[in-house]
PDB file of C-alpha atoms in Angstrom:
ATOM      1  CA  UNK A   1       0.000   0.000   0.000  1.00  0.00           C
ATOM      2  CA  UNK A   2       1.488   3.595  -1.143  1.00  0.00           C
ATOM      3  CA  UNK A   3       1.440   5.883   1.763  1.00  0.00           C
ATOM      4  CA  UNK A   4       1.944   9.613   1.266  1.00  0.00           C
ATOM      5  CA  UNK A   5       3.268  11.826   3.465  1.00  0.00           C
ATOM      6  CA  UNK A   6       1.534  15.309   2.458  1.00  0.00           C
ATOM      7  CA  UNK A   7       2.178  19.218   3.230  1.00  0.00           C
ATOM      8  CA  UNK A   8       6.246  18.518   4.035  1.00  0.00           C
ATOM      9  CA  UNK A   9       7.842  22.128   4.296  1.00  0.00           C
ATOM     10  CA  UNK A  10      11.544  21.128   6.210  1.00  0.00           C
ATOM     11  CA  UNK A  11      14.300  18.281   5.407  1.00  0.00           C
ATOM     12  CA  UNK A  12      13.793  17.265   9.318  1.00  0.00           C
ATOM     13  CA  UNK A  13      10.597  16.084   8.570  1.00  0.00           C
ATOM     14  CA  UNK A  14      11.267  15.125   4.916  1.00  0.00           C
ATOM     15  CA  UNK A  15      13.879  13.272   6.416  1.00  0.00           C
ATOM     16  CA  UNK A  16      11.387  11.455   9.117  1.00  0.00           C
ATOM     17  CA  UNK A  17       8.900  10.608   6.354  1.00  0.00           C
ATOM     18  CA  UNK A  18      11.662   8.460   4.111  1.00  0.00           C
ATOM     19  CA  UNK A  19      13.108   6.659   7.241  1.00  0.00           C
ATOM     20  CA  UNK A  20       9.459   5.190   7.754  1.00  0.00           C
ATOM     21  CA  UNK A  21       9.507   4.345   3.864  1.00  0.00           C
ATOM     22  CA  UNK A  22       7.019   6.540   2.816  1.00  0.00           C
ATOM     23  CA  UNK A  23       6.090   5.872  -1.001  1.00  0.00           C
ATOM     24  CA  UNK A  24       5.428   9.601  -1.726  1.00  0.00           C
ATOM     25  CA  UNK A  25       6.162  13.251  -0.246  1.00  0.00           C
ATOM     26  CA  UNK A  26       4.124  16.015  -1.034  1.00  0.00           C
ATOM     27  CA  UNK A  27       4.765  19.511  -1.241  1.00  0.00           C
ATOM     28  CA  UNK A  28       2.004  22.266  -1.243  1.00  0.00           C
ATOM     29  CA  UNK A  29       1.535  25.124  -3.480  1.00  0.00           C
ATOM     30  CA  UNK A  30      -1.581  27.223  -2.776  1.00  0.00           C
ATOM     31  CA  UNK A  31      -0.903  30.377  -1.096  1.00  0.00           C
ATOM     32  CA  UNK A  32      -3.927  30.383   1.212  1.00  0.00           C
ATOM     33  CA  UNK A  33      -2.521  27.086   2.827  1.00  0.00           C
ATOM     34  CA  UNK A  34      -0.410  27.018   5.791  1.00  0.00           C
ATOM     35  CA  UNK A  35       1.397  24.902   4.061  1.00  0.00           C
ATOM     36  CA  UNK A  36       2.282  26.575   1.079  1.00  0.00           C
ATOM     37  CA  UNK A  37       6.156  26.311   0.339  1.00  0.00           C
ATOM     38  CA  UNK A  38       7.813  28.908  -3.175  1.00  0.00           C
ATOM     39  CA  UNK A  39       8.874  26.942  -6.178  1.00  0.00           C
ATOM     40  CA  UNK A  40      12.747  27.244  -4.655  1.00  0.00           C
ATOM     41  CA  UNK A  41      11.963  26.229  -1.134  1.00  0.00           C
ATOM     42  CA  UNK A  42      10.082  22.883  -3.016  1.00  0.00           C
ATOM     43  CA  UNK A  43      12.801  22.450  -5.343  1.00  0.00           C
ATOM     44  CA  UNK A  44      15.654  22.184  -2.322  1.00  0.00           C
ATOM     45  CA  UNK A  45      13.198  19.410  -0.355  1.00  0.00           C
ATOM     46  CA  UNK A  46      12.708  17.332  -4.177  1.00  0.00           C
ATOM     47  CA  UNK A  47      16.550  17.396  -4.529  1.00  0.00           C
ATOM     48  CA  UNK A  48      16.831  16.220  -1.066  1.00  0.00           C
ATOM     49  CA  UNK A  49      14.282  13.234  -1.599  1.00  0.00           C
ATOM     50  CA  UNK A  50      16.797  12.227  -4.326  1.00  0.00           C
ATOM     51  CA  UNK A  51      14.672   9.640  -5.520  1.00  0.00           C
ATOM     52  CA  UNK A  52      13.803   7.851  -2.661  1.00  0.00           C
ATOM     53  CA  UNK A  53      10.393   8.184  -2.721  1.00  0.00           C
ATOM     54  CA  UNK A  54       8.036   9.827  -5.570  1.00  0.00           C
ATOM     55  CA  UNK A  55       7.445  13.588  -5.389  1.00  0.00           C
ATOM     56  CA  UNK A  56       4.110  15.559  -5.338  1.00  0.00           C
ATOM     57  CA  UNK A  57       3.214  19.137  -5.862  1.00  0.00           C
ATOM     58  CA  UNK A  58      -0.183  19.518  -4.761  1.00  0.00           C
ATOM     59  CA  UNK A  59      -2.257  22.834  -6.337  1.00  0.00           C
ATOM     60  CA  UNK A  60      -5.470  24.453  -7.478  1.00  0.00           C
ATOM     61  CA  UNK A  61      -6.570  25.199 -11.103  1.00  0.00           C
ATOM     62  CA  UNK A  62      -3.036  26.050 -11.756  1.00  0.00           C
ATOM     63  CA  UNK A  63      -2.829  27.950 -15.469  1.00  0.00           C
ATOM     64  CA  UNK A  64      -0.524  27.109 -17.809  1.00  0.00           C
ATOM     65  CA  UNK A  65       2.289  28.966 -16.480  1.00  0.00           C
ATOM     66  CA  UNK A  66       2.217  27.712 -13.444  1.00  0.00           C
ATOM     67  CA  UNK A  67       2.175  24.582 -14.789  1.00  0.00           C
ATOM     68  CA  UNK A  68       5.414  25.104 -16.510  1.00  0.00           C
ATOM     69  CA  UNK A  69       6.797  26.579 -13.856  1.00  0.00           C
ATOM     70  CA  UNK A  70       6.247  23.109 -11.625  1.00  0.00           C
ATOM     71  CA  UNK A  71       7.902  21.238 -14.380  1.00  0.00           C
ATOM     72  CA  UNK A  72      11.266  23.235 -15.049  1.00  0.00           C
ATOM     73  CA  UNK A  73      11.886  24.618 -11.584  1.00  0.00           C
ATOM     74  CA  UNK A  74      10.704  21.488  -9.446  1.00  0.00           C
ATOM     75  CA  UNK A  75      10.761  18.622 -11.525  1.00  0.00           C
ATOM     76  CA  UNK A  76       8.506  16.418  -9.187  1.00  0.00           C
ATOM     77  CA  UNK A  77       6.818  12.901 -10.275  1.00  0.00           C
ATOM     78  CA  UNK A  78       3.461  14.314  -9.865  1.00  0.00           C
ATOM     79  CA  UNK A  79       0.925  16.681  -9.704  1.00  0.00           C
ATOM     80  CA  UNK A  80      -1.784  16.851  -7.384  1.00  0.00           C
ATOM     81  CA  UNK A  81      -4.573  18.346  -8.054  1.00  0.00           C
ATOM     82  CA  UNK A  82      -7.506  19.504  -5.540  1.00  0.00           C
ATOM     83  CA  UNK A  83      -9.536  22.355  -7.793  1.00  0.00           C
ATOM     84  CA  UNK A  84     -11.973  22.205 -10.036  1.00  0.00           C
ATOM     85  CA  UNK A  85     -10.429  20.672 -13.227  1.00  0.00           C
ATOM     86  CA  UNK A  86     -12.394  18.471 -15.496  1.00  0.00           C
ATOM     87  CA  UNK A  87     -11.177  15.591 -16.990  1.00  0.00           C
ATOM     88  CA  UNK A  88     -10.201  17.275 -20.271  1.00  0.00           C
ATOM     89  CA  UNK A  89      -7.843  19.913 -17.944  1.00  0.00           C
ATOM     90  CA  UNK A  90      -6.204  16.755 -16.475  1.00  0.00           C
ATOM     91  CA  UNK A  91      -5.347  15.419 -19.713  1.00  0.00           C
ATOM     92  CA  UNK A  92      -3.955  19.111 -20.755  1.00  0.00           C
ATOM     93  CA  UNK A  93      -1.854  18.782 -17.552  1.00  0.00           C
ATOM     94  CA  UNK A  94      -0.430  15.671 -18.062  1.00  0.00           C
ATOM     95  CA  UNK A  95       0.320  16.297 -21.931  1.00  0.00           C
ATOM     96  CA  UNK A  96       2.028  19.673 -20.972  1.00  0.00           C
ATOM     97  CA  UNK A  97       4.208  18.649 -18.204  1.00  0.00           C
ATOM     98  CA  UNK A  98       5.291  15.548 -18.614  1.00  0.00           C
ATOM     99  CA  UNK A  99       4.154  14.520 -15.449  1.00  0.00           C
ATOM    100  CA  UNK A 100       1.851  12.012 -13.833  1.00  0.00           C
ATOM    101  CA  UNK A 101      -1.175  13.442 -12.340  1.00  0.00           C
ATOM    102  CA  UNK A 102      -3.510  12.779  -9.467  1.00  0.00           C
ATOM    103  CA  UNK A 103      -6.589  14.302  -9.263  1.00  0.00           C
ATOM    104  CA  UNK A 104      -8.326  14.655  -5.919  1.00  0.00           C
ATOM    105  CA  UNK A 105     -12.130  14.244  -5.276  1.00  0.00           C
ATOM    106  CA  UNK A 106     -14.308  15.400  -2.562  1.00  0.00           C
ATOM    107  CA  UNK A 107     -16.568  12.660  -0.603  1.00  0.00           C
ATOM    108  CA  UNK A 108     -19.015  13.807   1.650  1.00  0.00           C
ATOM    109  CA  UNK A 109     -22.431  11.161   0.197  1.00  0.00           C
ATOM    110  CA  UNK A 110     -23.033   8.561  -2.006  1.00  0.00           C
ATOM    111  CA  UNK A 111     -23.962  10.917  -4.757  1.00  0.00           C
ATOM    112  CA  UNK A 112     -20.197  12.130  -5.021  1.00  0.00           C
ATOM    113  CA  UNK A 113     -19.265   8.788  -5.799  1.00  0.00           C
ATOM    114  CA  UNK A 114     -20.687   9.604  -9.995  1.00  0.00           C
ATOM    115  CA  UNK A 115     -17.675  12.156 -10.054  1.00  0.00           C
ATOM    116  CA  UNK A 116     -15.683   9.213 -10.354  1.00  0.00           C
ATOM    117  CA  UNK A 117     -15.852   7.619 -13.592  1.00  0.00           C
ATOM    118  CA  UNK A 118     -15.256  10.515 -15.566  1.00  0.00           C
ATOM    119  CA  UNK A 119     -11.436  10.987 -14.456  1.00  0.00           C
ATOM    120  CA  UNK A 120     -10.656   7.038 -14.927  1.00  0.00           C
ATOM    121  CA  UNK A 121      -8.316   6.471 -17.652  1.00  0.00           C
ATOM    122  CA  UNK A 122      -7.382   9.784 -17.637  1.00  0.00           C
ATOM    123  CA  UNK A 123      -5.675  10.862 -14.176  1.00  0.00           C
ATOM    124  CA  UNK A 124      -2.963   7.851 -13.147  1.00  0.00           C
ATOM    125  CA  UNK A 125      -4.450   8.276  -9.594  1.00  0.00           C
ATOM    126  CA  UNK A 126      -7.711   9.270  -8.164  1.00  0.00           C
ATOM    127  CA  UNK A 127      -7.367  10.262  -4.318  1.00  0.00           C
ATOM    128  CA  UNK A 128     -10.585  10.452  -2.695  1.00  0.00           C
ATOM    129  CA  UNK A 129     -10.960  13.220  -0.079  1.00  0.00           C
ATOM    130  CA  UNK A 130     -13.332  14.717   2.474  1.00  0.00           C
ATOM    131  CA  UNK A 131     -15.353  17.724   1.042  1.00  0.00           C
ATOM    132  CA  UNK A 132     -14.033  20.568   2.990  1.00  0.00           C
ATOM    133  CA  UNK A 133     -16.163  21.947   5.423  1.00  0.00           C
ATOM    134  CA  UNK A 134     -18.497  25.046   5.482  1.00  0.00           C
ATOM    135  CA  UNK A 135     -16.367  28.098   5.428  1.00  0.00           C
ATOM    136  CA  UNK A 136     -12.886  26.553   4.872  1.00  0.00           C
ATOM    137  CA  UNK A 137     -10.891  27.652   1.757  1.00  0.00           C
ATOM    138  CA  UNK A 138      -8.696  24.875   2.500  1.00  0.00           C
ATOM    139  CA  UNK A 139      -9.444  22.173  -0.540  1.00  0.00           C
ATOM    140  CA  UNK A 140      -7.415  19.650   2.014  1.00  0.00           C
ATOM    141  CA  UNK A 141      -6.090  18.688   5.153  1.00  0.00           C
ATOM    142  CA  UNK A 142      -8.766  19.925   6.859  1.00  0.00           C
ATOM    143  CA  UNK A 143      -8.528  17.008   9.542  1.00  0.00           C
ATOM    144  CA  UNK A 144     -12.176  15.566   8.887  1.00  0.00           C
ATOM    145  CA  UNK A 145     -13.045  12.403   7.494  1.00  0.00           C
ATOM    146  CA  UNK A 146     -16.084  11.121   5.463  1.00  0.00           C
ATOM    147  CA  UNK A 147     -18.121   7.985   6.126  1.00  0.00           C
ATOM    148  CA  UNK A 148     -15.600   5.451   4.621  1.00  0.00           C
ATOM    149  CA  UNK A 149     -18.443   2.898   3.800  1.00  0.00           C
ATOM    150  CA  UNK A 150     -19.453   4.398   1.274  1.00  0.00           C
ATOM    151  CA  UNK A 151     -16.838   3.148  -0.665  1.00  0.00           C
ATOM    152  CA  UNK A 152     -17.719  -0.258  -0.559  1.00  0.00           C
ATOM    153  CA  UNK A 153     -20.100   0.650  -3.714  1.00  0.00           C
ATOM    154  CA  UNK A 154     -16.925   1.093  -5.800  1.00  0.00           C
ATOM    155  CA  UNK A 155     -15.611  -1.384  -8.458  1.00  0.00           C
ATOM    156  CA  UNK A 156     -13.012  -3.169  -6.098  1.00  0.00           C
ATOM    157  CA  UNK A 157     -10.604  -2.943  -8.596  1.00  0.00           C
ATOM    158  CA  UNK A 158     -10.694   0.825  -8.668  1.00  0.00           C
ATOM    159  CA  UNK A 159      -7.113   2.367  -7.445  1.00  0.00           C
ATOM    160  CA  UNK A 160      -7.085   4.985  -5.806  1.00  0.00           C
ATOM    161  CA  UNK A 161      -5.800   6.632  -2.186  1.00  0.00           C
ATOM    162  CA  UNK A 162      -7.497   7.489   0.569  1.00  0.00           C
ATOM    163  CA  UNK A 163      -7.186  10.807   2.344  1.00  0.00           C
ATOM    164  CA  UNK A 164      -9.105  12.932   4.673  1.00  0.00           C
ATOM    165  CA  UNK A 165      -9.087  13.577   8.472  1.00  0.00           C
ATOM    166  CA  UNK A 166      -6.978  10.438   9.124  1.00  0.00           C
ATOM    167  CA  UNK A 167      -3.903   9.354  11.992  1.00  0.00           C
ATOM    168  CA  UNK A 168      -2.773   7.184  13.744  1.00  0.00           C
ATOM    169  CA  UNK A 169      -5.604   6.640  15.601  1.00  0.00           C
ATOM    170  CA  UNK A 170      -8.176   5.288  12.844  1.00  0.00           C
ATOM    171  CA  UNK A 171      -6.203   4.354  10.133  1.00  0.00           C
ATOM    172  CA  UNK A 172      -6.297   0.899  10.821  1.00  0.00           C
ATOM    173  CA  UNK A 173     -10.303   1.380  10.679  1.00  0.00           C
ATOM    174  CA  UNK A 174      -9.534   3.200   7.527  1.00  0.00           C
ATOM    175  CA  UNK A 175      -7.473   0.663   5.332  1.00  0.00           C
ATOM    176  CA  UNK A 176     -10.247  -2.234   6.969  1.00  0.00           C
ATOM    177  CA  UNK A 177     -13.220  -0.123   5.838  1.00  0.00           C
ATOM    178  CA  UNK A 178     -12.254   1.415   2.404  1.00  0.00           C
ATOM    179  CA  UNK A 179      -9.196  -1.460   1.469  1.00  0.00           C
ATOM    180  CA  UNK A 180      -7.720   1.802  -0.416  1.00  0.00           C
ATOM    181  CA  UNK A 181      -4.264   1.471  -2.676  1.00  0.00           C
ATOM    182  CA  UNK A 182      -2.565   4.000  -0.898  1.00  0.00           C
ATOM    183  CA  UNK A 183      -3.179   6.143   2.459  1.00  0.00           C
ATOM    184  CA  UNK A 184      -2.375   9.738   2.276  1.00  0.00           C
ATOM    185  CA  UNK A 185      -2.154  11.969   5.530  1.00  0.00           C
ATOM    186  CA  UNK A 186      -1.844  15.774   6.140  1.00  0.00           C
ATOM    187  CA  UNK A 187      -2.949  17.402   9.336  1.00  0.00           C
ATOM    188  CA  UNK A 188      -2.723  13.894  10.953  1.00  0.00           C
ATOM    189  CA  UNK A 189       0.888  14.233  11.598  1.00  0.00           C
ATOM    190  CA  UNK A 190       0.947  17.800  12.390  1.00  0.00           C
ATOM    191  CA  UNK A 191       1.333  19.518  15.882  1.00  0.00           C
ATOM    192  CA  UNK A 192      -0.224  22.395  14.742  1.00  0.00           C
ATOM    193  CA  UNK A 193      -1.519  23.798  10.741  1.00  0.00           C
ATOM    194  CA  UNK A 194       0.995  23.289   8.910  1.00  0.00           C
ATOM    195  CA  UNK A 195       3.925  22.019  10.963  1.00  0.00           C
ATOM    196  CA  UNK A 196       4.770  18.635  10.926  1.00  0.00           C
ATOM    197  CA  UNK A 197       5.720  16.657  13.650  1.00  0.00           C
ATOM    198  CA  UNK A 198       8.322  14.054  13.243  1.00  0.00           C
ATOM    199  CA  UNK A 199       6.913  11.893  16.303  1.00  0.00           C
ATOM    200  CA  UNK A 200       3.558  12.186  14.954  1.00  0.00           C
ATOM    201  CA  UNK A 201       5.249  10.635  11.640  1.00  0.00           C
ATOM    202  CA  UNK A 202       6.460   8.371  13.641  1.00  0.00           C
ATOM    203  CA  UNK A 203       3.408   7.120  15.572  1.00  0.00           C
ATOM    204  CA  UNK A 204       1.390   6.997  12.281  1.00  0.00           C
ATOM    205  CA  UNK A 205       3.929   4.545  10.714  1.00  0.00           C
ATOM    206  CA  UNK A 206       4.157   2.396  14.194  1.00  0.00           C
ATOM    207  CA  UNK A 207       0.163   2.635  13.771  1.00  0.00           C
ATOM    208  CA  UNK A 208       0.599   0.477   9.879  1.00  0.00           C
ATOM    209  CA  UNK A 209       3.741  -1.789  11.765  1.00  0.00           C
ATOM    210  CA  UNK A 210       0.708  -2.897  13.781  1.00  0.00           C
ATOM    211  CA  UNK A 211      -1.788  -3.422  11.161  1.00  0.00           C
ATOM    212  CA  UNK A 212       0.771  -5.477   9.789  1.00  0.00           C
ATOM    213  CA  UNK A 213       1.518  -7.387  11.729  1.00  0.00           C
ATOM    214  CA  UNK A 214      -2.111  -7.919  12.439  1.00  0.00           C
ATOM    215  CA  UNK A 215      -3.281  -9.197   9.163  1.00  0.00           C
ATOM    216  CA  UNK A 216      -1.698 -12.480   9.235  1.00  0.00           C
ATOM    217  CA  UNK A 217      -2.988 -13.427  12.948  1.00  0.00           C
ATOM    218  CA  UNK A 218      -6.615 -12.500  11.760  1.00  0.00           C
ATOM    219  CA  UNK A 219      -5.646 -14.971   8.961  1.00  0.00           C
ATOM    220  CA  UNK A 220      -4.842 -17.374  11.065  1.00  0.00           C
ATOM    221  CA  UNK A 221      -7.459 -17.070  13.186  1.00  0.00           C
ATOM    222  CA  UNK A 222     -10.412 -17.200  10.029  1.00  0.00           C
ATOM    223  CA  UNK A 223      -8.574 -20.300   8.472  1.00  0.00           C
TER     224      UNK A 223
END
């Protein structure tokens, strides 16, 4: 299972996320975000991944420019994207840049689920998120989750990640619920908006140890 270590903004942290082996780092660029990081502040943290995990630049409806901008200054694996792109802007994304693209989707009832199909074949990831809440301009980590069964209406070989409002508390509950491809988590390792806590990286990767570990004694235990 990819997990993806989102909102990074210093190599001590960066740094925290690899040691667990996270599969992806991800790197915010929305200025209304405490997490926002410049294109040179992202740049240093991609060249300090040094391929040891992918790299994400997560945005919003960026133009053309911008998008250029990602690809020449940054250079990351991916881009992330958590606006209001259709699938035909996704496709103009990907052809422009180069890049592999993720496009997020907000979850809050079953009716959101239709937004899917669209986007198949065309982003290489679809991460499913929590609709942000009344009054937030924040189009993630917003530290609230949506009602995980829902997903159990999706075709179980959809891929996609799973984001929104999770830790180390209820991830477990998260990967037994929704059986996602990848787990991605923001304000769940945080102290505060915005700044990450390596211990709270930490405890969330001891948290998926256990689940580990777990999955062969329930096994056991059915057979």
């Amino acid at each position: 299972m990819d997990i993806k270590i989102c909102g990074l903004s210093t190599p001590e942290t960066v740094n925290a996320a690899l040691a667990r082996g996270a599969s992806h780092v991800g790197f915010v660029y929305f200025e209304k975000s405490p997490r926002h990081l410049d294109l040179a502040a992202m740049a240093e943290l991609v060249r300090l991944v040094d391929g040891r995990a992918e790299t994400v630049i997560v945005t919003v409806d960026p133009d053309d420019a911008l998008v250029d901008r990602f690809a020449a200054e940054v250079r990351p694996d991916w881009l992330q994207l958590h606006g209001a792109e259709t699938p035909g802007r996704v496709r103009d994304i990907k052809a422009r840049s180069g890049l592999k693209v993720m496009k997020a989707l907000p979850v809050a009832t079953a009716d959101d689920l239709g937004a899917i199909a669209p986007f198949e074949g065309v982003a290489d990831r679809l991460l499913l998120d929590s609709r942000r809440p009344k009054g937030s301009v924040l189009p993630g980590g917003n530290g609230v989750s949506f009602d995980w069964t829902l997903l159990a209406a999706l075709d179980p070989d959809l891929r996609y990640m799973l984001s929104g409002g999770i830790d180390a508390g209820n991830v477990a509950d998260a990967v037994r619920i929704a059986r996602p491809a990848g787990i991605d988590v923001s304000s769940g390792v945080e102290s505060a908006p915005g700044v990450k806590d390596p211990a709270r990286i930490h405890s969330f990767f001891d948290a998926l140890d256990r689940l580990a570990q777990d999955v062969p004694t329930r096994k056991a235990r059915a057979s």
